[in-house]
Coordinates of C-alpha atoms in Angstrom, one line a residue:
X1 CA -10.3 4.4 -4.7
X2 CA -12.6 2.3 -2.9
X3 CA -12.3 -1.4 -3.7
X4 CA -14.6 -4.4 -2.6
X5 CA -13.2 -7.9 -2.0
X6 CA -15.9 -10.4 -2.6
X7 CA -17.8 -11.6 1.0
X8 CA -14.9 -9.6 2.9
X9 CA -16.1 -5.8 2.2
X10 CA -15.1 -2.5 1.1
X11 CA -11.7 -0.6 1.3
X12 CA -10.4 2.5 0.6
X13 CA -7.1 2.5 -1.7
X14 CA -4.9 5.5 -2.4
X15 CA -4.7 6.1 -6.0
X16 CA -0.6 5.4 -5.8
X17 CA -1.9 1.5 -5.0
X18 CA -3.2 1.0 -8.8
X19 CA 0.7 0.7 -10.1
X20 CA 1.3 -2.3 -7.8
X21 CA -2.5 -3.8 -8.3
X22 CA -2.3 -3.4 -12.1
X23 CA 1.0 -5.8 -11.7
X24 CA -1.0 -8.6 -9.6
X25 CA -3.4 -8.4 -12.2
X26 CA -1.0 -9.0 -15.1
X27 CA 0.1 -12.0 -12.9
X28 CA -3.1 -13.0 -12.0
X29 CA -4.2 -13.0 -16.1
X30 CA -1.1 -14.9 -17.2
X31 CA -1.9 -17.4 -14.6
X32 CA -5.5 -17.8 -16.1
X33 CA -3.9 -17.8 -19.3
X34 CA -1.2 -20.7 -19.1
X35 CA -4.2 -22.8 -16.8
X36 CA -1.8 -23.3 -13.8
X37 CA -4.1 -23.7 -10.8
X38 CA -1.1 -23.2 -8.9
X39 CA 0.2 -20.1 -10.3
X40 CA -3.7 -18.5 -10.4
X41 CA -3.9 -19.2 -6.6
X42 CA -0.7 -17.3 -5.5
X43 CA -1.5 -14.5 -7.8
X44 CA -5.0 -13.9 -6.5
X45 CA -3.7 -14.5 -2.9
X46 CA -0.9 -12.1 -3.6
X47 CA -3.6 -9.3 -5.1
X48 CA -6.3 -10.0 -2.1
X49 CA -3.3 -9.9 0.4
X50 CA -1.7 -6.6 -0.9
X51 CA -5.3 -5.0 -0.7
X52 CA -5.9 -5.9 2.6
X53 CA -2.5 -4.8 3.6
X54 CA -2.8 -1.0 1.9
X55 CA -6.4 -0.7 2.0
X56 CA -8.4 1.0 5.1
X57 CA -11.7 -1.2 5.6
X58 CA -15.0 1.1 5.4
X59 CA -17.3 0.5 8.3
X60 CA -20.2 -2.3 7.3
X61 CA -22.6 0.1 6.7
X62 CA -21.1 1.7 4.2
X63 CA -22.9 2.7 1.3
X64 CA -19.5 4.0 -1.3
X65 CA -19.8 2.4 -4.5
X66 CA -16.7 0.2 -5.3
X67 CA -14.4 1.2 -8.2
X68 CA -13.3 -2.2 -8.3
X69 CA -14.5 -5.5 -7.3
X70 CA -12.4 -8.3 -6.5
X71 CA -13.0 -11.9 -6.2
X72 CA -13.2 -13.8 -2.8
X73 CA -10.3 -15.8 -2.0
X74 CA -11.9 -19.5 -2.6
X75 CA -12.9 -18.2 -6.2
X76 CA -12.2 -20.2 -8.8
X77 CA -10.4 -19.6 -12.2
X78 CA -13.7 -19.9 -13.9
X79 CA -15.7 -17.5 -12.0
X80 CA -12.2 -15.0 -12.4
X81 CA -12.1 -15.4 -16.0
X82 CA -16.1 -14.3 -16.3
X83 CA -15.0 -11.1 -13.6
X84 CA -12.1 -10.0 -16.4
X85 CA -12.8 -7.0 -18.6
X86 CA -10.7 -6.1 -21.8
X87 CA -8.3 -4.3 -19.1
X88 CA -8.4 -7.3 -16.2
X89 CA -9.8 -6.6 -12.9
X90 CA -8.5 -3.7 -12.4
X91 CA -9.2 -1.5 -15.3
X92 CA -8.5 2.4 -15.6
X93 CA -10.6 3.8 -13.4
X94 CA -8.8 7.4 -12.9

């Protein structure tokens, strides 16, 4: 699954990462949902952080397209909130 992080890049994601991912998620959308700046920003630097971690980055030039793009760190709760789909950022993409 190849994911792309905002003004960072692509990476490539095992398919057994979308279990942990859909839970950052969930946080991330109850943070947006309750309006706690605080809460948003450690969900969303949990989720980034986690993809970074798992993910392999693709070479700049890559051209795969991204099943899932992510938000850059610095984003704002507004720009998240006009990123989420019905299923959140990270919607079935199996």
């Amino acid at each position: 699954m190849i994911v792309r992080i905002m003004g960072e890049g692509q990476l490539d994601l095992t398919d057994a990462d979308k279990d942990l991912l859909n839970r950052f998620d969930r946080t991330l959308e109850e943070a947006l949902e309750s309006d706690s700046e605080d809460t948003f920003r450690q969900a969303l630097h949990d989720l980034l952080e986690r993809v970074r971690e798992d993910g392999k980055p693709l070479p700049p030039d890559s051209l795969e397209p991204s099943q899932l793009i992510l938000p850059h760190a610095d984003a704002s709760m507004e720009e998240v909130r006009a990123m989420l789909g019905d299923e959140g950022l990270i919607p079935d993409v199996s």
